[in-house]
mmCIF file with all atom_site columns, C-alpha atoms in Angstrom:
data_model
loop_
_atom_site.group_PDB
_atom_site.id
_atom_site.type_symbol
_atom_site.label_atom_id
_atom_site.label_alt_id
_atom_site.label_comp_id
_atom_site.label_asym_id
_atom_site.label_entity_id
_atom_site.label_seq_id
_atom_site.pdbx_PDB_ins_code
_atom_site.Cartn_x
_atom_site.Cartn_y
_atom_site.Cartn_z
_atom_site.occupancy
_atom_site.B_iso_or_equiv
_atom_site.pdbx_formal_charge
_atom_site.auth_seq_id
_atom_site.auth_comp_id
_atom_site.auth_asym_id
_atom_site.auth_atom_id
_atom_site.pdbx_PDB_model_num
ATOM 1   C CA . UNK J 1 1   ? 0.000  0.000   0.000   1.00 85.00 ? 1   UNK J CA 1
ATOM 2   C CA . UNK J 1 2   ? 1.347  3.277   -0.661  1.00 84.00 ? 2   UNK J CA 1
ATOM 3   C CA . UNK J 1 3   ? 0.138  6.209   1.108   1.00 85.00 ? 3   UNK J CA 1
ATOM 4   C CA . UNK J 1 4   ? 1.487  10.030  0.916   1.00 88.00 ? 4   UNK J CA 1
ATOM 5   C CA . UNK J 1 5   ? 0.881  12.648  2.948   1.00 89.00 ? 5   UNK J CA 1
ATOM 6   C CA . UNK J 1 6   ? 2.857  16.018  4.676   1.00 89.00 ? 6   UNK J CA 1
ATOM 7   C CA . UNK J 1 7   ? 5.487  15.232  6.904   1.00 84.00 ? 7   UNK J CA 1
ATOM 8   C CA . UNK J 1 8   ? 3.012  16.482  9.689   1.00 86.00 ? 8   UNK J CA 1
ATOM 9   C CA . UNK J 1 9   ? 0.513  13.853  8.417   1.00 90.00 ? 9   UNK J CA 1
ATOM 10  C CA . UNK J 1 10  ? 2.854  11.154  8.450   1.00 86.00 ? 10  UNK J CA 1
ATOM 11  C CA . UNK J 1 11  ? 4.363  11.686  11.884  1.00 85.00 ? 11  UNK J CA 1
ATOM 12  C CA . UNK J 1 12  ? 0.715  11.892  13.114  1.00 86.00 ? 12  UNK J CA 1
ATOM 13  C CA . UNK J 1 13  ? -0.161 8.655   11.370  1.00 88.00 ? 13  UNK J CA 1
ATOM 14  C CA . UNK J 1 14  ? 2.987  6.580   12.317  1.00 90.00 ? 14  UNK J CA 1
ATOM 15  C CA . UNK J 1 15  ? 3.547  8.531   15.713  1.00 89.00 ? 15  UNK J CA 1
ATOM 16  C CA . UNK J 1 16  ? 6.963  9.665   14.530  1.00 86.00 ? 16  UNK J CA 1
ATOM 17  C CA . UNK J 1 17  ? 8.609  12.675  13.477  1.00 87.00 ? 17  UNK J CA 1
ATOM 18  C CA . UNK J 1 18  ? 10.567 13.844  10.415  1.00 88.00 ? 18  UNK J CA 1
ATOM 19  C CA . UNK J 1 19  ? 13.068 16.149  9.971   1.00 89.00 ? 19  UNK J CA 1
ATOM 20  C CA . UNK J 1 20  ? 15.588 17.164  7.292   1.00 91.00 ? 20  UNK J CA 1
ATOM 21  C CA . UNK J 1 21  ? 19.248 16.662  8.407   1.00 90.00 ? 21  UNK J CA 1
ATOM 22  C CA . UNK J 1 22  ? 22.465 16.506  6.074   1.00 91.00 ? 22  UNK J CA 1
ATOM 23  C CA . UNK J 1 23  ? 24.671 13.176  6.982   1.00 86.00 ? 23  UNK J CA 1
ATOM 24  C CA . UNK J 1 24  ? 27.830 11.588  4.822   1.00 83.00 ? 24  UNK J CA 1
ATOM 25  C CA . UNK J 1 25  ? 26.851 8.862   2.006   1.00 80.00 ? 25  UNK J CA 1
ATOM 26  C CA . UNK J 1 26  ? 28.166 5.857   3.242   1.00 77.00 ? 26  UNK J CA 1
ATOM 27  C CA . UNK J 1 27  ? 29.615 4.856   -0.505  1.00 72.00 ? 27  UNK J CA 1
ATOM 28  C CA . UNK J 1 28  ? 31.163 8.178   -1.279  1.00 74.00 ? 28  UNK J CA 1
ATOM 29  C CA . UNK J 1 29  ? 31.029 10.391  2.323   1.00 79.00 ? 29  UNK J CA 1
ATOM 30  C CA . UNK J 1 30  ? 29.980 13.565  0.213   1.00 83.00 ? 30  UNK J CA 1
ATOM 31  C CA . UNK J 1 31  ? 27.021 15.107  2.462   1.00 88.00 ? 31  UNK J CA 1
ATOM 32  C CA . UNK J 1 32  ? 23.644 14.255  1.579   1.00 85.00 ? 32  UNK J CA 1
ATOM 33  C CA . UNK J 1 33  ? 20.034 15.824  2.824   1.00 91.00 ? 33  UNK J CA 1
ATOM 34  C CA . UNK J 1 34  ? 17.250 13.519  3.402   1.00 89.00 ? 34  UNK J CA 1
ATOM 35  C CA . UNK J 1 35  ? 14.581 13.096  6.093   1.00 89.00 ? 35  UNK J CA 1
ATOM 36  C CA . UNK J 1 36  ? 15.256 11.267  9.387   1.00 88.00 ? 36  UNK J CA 1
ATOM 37  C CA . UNK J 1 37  ? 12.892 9.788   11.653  1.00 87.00 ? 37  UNK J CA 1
ATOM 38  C CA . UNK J 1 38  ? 12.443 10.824  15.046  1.00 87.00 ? 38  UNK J CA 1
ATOM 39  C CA . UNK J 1 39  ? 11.155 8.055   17.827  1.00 86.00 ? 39  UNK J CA 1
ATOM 40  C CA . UNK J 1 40  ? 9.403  4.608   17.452  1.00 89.00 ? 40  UNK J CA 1
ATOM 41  C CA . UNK J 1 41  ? 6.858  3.682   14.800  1.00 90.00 ? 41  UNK J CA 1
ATOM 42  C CA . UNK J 1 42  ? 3.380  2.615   15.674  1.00 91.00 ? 42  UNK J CA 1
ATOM 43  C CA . UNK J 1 43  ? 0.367  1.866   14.125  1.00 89.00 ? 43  UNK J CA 1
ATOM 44  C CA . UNK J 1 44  ? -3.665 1.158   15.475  1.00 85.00 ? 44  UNK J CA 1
ATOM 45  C CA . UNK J 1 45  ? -3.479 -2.777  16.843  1.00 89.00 ? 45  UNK J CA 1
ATOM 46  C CA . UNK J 1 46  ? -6.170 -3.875  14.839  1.00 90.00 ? 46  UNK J CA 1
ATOM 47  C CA . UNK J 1 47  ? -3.140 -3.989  12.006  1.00 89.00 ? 47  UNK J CA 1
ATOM 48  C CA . UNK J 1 48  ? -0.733 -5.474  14.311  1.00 88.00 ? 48  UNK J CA 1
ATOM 49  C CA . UNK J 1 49  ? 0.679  -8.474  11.973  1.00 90.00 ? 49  UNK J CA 1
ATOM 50  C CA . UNK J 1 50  ? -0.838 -6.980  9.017   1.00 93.00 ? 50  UNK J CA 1
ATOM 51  C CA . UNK J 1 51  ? 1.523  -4.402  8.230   1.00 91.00 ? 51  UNK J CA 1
ATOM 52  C CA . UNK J 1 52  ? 5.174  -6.007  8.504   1.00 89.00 ? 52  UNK J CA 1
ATOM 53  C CA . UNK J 1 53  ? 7.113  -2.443  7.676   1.00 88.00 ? 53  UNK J CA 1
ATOM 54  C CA . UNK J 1 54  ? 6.556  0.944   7.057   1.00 89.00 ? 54  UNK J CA 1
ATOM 55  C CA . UNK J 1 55  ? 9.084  2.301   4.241   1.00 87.00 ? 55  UNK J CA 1
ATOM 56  C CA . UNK J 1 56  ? 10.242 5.516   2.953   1.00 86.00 ? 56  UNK J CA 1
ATOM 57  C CA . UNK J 1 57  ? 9.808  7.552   5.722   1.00 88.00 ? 57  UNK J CA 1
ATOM 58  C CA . UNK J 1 58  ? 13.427 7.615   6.401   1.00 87.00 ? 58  UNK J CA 1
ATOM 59  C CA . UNK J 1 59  ? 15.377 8.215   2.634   1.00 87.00 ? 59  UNK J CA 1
ATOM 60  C CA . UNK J 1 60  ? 18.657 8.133   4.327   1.00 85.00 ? 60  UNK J CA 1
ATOM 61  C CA . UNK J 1 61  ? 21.378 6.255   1.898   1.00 84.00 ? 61  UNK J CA 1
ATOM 62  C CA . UNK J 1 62  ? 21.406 2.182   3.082   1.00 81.00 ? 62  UNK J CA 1
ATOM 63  C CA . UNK J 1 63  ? 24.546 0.408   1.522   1.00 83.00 ? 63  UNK J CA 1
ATOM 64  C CA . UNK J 1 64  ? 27.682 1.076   0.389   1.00 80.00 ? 64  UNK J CA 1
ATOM 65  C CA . UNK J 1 65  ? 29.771 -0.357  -2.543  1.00 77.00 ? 65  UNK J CA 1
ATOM 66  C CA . UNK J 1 66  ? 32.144 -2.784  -1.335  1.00 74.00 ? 66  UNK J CA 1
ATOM 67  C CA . UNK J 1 67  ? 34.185 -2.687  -4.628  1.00 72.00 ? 67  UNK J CA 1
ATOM 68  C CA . UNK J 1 68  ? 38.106 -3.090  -4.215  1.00 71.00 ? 68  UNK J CA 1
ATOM 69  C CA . UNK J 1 69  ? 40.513 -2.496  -7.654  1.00 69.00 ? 69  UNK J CA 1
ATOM 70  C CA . UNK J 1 70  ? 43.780 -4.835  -6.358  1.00 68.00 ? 70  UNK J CA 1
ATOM 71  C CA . UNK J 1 71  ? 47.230 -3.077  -6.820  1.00 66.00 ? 71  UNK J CA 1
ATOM 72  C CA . UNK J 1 72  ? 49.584 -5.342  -8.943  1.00 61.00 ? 72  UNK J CA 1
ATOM 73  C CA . UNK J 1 73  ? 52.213 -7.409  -6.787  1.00 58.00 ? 73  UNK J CA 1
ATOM 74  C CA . UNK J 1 74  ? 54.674 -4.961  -5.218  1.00 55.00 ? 74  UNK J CA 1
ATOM 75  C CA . UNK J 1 75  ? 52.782 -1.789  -5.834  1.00 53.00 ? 75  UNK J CA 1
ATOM 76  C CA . UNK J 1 76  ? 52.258 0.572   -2.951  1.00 53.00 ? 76  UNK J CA 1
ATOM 77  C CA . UNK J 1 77  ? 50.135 3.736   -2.402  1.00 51.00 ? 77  UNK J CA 1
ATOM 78  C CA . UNK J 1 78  ? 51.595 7.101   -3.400  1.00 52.00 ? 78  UNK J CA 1
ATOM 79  C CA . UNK J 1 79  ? 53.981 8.366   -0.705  1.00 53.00 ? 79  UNK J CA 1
ATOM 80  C CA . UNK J 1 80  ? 53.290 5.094   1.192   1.00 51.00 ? 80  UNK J CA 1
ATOM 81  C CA . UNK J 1 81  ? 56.707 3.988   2.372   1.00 53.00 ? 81  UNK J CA 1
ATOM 82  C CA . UNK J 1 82  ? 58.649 0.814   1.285   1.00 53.00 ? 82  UNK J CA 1
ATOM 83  C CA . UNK J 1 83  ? 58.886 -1.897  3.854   1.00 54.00 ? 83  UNK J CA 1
ATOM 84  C CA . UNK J 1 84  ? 62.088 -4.135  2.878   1.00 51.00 ? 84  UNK J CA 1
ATOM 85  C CA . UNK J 1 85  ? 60.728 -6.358  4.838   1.00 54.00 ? 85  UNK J CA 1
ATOM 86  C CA . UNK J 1 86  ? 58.057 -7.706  3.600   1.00 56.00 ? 86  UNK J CA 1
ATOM 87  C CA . UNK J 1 87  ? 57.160 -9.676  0.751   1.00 56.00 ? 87  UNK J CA 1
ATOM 88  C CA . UNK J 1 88  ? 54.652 -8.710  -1.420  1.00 56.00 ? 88  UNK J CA 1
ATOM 89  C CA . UNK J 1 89  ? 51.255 -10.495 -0.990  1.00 58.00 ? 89  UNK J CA 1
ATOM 90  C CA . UNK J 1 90  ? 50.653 -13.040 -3.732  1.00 59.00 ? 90  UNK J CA 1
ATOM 91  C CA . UNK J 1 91  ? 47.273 -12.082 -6.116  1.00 71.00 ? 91  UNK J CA 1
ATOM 92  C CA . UNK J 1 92  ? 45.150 -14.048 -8.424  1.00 78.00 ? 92  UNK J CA 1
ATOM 93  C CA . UNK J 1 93  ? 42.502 -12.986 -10.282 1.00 81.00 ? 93  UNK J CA 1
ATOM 94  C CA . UNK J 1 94  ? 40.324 -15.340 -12.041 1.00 87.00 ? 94  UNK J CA 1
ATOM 95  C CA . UNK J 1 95  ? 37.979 -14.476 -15.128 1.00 91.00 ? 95  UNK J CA 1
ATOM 96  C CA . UNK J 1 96  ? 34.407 -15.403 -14.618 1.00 92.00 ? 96  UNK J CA 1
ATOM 97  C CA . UNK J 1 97  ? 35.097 -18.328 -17.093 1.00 92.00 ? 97  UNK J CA 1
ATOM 98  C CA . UNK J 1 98  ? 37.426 -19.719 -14.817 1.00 93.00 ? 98  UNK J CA 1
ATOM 99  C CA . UNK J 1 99  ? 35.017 -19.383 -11.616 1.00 90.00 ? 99  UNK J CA 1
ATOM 100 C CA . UNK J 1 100 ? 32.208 -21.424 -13.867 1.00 91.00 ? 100 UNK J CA 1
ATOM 101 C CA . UNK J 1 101 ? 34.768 -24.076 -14.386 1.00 92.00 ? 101 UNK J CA 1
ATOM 102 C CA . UNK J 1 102 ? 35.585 -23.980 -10.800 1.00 92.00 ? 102 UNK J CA 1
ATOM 103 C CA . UNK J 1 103 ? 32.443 -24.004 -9.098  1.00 92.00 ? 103 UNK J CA 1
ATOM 104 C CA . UNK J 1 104 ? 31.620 -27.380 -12.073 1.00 93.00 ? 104 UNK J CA 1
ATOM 105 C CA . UNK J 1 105 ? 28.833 -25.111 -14.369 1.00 89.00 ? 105 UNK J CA 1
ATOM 106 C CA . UNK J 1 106 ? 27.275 -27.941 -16.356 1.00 90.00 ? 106 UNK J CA 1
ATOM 107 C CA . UNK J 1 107 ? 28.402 -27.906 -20.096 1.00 83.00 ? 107 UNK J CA 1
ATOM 108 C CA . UNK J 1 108 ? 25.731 -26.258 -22.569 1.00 83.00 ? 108 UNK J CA 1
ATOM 109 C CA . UNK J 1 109 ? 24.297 -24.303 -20.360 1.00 87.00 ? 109 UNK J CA 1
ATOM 110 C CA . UNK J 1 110 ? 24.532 -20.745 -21.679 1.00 90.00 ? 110 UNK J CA 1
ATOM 111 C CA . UNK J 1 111 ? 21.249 -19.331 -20.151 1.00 93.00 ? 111 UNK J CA 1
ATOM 112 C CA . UNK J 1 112 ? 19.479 -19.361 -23.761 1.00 94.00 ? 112 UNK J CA 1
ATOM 113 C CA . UNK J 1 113 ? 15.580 -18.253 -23.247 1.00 94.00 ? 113 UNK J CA 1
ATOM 114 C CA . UNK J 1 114 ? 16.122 -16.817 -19.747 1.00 96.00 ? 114 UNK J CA 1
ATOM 115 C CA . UNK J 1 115 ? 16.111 -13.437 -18.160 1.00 97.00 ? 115 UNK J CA 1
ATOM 116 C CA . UNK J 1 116 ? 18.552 -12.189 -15.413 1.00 97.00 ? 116 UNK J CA 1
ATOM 117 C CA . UNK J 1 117 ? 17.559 -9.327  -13.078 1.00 98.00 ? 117 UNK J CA 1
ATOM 118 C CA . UNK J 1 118 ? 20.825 -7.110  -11.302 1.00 98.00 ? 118 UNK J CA 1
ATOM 119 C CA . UNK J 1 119 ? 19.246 -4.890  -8.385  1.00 97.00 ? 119 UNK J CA 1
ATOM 120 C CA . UNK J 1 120 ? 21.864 -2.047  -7.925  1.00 95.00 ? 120 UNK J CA 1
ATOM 121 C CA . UNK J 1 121 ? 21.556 0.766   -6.235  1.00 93.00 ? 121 UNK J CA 1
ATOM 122 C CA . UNK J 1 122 ? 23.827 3.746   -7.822  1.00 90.00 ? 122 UNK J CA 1
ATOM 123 C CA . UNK J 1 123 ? 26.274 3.474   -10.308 1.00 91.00 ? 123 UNK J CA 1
ATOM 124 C CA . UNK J 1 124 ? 25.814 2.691   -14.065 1.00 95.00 ? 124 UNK J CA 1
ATOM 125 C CA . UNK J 1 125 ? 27.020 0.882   -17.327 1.00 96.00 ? 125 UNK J CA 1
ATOM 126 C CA . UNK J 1 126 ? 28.542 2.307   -20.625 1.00 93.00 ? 126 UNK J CA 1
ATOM 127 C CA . UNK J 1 127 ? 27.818 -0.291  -23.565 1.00 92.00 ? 127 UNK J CA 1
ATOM 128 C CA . UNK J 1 128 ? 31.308 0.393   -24.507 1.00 93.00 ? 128 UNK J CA 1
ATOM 129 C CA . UNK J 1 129 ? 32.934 -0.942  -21.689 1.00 93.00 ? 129 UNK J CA 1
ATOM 130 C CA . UNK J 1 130 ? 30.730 -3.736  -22.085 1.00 95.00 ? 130 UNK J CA 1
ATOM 131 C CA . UNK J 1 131 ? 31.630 -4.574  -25.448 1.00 95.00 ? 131 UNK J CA 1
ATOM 132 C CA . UNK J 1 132 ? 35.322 -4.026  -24.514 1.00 94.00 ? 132 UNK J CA 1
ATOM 133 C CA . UNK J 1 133 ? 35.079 -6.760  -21.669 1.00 95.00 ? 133 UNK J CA 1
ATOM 134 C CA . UNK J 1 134 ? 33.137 -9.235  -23.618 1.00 95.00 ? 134 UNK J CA 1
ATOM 135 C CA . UNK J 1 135 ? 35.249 -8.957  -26.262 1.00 95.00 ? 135 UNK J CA 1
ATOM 136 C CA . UNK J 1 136 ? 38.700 -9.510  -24.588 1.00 94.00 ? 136 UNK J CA 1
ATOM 137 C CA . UNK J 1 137 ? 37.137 -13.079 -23.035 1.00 93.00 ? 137 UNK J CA 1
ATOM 138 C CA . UNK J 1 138 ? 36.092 -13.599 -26.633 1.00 93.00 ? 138 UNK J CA 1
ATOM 139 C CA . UNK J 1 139 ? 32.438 -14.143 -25.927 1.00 91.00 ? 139 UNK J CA 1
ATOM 140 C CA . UNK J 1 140 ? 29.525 -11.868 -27.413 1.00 89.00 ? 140 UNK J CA 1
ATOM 141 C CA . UNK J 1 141 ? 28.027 -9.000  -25.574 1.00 91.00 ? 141 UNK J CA 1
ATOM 142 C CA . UNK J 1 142 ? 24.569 -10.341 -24.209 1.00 94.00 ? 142 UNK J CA 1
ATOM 143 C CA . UNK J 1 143 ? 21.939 -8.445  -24.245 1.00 95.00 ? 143 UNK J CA 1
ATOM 144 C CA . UNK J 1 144 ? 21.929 -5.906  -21.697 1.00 97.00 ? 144 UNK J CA 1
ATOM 145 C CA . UNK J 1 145 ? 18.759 -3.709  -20.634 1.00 97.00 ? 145 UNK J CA 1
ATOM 146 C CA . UNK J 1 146 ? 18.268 -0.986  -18.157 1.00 98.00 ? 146 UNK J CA 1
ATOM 147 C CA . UNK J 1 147 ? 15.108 0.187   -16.260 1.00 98.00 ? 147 UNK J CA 1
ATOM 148 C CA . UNK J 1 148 ? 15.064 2.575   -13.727 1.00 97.00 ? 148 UNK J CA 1
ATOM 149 C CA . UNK J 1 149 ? 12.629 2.266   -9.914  1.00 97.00 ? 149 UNK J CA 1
ATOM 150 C CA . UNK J 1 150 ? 11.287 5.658   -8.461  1.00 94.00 ? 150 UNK J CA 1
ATOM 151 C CA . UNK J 1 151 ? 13.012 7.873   -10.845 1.00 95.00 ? 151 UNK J CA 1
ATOM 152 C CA . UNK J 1 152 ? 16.694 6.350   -10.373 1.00 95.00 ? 152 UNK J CA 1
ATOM 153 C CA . UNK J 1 153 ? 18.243 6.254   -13.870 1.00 96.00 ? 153 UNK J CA 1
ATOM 154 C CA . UNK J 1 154 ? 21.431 4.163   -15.313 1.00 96.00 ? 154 UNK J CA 1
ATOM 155 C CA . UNK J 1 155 ? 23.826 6.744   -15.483 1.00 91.00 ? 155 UNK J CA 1
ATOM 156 C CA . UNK J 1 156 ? 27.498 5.590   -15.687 1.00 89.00 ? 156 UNK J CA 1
ATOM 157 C CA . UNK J 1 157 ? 30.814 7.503   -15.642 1.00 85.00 ? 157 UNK J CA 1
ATOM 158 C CA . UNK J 1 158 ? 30.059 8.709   -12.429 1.00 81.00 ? 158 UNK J CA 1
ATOM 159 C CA . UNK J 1 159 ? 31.981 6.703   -10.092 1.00 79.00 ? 159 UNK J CA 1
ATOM 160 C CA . UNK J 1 160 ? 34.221 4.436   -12.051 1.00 78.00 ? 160 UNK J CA 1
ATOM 161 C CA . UNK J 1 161 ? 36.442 2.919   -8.778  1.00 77.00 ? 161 UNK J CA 1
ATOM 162 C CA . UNK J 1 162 ? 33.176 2.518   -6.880  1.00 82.00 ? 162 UNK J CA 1
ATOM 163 C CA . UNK J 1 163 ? 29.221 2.364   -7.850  1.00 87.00 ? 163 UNK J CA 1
ATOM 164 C CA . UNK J 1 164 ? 30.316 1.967   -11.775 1.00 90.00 ? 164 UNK J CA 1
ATOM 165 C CA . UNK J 1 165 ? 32.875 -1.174  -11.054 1.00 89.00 ? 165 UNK J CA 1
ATOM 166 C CA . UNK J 1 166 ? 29.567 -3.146  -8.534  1.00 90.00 ? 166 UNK J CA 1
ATOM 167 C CA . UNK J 1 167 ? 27.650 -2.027  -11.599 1.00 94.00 ? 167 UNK J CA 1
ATOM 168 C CA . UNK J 1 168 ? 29.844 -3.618  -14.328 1.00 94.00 ? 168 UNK J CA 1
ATOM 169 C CA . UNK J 1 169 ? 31.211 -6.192  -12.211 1.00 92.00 ? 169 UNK J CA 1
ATOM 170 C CA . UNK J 1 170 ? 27.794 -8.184  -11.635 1.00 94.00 ? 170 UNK J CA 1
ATOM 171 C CA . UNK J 1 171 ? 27.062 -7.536  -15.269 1.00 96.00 ? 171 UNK J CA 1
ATOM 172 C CA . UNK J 1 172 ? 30.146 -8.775  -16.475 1.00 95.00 ? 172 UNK J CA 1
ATOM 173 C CA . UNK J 1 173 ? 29.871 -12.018 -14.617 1.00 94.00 ? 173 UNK J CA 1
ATOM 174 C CA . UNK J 1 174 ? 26.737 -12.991 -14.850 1.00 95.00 ? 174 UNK J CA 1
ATOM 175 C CA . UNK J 1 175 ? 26.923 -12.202 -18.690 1.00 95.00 ? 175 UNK J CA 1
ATOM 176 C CA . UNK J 1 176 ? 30.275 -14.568 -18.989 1.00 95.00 ? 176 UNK J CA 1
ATOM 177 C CA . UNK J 1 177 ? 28.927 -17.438 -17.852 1.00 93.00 ? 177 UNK J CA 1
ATOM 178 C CA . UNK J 1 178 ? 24.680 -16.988 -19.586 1.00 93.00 ? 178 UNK J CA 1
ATOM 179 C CA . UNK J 1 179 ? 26.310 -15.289 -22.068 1.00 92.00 ? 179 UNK J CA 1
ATOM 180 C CA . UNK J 1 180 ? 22.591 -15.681 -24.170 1.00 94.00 ? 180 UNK J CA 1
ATOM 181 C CA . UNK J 1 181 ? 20.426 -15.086 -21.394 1.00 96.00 ? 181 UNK J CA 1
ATOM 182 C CA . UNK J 1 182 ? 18.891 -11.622 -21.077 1.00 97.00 ? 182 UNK J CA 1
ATOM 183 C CA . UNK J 1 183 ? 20.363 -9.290  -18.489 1.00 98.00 ? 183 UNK J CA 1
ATOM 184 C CA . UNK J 1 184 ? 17.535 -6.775  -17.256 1.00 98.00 ? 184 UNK J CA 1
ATOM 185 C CA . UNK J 1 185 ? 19.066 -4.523  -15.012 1.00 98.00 ? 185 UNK J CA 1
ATOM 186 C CA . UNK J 1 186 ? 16.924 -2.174  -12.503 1.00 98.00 ? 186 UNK J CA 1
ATOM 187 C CA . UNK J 1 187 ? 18.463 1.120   -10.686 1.00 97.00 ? 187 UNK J CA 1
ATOM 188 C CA . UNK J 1 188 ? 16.743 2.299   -7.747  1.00 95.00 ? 188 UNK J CA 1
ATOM 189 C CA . UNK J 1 189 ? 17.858 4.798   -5.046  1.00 93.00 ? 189 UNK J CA 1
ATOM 190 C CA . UNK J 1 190 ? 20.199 3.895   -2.295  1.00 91.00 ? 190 UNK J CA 1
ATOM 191 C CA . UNK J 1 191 ? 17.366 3.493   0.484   1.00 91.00 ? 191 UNK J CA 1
ATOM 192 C CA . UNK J 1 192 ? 15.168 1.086   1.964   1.00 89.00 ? 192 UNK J CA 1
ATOM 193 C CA . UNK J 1 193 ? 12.084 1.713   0.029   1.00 90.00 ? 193 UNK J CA 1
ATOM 194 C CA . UNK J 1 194 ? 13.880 1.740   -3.355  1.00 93.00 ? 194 UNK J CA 1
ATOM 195 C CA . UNK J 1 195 ? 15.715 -1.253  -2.986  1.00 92.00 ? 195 UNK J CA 1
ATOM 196 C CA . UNK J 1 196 ? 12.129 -2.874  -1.862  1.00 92.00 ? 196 UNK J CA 1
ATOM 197 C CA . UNK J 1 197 ? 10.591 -1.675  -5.193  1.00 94.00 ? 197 UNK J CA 1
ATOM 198 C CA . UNK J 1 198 ? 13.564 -2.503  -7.113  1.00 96.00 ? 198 UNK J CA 1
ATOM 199 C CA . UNK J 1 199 ? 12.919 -5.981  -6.063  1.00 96.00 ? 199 UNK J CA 1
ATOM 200 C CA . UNK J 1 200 ? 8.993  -5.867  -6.531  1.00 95.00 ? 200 UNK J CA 1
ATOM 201 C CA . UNK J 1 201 ? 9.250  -4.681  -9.816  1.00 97.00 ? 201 UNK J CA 1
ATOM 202 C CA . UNK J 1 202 ? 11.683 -7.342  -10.423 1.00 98.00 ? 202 UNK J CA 1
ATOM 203 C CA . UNK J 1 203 ? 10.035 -10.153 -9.152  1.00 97.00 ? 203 UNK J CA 1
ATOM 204 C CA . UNK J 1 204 ? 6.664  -9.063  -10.968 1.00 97.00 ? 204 UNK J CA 1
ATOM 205 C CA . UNK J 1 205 ? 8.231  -8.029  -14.227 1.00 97.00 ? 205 UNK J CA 1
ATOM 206 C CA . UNK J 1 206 ? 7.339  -9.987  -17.386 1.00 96.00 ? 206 UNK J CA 1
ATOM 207 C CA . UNK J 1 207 ? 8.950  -12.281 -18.836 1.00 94.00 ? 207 UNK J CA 1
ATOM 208 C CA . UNK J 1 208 ? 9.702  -13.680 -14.960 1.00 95.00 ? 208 UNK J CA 1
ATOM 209 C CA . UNK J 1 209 ? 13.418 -13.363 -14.279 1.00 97.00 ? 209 UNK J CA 1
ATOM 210 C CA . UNK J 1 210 ? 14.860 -16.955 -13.821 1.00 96.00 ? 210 UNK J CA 1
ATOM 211 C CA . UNK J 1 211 ? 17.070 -15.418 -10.956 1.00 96.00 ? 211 UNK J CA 1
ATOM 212 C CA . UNK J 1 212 ? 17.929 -11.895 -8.920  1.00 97.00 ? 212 UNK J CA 1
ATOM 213 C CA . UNK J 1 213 ? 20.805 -11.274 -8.030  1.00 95.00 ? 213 UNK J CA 1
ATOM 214 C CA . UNK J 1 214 ? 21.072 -8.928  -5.795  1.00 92.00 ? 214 UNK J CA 1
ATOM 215 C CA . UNK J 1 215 ? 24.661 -7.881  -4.520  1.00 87.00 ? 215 UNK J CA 1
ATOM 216 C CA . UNK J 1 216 ? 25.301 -3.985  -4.758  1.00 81.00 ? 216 UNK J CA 1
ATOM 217 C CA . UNK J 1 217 ? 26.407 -3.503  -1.278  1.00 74.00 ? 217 UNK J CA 1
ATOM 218 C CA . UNK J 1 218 ? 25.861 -6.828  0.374   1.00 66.00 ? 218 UNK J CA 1
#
């Protein structure tokens, strides 16, 4: 059910109040306004069990990207000092290929005829880097759609090292190993009430996904 109203309405409704405060985005720490609750919720106890959560009054950013870009072997941070010391930490990096083999993906199966939804919640995809990525593993770009929840949009080239890389990353695998399935992938804003619609309109879209994944800030 969705139901809008003042502030004042609300906080009379739910028994809580809202106010506008600025606090740090937990993905990028620039300051961001949004409205913060004030005290407990409640609602009449004839719809005690009935109503599970109330959403959206607090628009406060949820997650953050956990996104980390691996230094080569021996590289250090600029005007980090050397350590002598200490050898370098060994890396490996495996290609999404090499993770299907790994985890025993069953021959054949290259997700022909299905649909794959990606929640994320900030960040975008250029088809360029796409088709660069794709390429390089020698596979075909899949098919790669965008659809935007409560007026979030797919807008990349905003934060490459952070929202962008999530963004790509889940693409990327997910279109390596169902490299024929069709990749629908919904933006929503960074709270709780967008990441519920994002899944909603997800789970109700049509054709029905054949999974979610869902893993833009854990």
């Amino acid at each position: 059910v969705r139901v809008s109203g003042t502030a004042a309405q609300l906080a009379d409704l739910f028994g809580a109040k809202l106010t506008l405060v600025r606090s740090a985005d937990p993905s990028t720490g620039t300051p961001v306004e949004h409205r913060q609750r004030e005290g407990a919720l409640s609602i009449p106890a004839s719809l005690a069990g009935i109503v599970v959560a109330v959403l959206g009054l607090d628009d406060r950013p949820q997650a953050r990207t956990h996104l980390r870009v691996a230094r080569p072997v021996g590289a250090r941070a600029a005007g980090a000092p050397a350590d002598a010391g200490a050898a370098p930490a060994a890396r490996t990096s495996y290609t999404p290929l090499q993770l299907a083999s790994l985890y025993s993906m069953p021959a054949g199966t290259d997700g022909s005829g299905q649909t794959l939804a990606i929640i994320e919640l900030g960040g975008g995809f250029g088809s360029s880097d796409l088709d660069t990525y794709f390429a390089g593993l020698g596979l075909p770009a899949p098919s790669v759609s965008a659809v935007g929840v409560d007026g979030a949009t797919n807008v990349a080239g905003q934060d490459p090292s952070g929202a962008d890389g999530e963004v790509l990353l889940d693409i990327e695998v997910a279109g390596a190993i169902a490299p024929r399935a069709s990749i629908v992938v919904y933006f929503a804003p960074n709270t709780d009430a967008g990441f519920l619609d994002a899944v909603s309109t997800a789970a109700h879209a049509a054709p029905a996904p054949t999974a979610i994944s869902i893993s833009w800030g854990q």
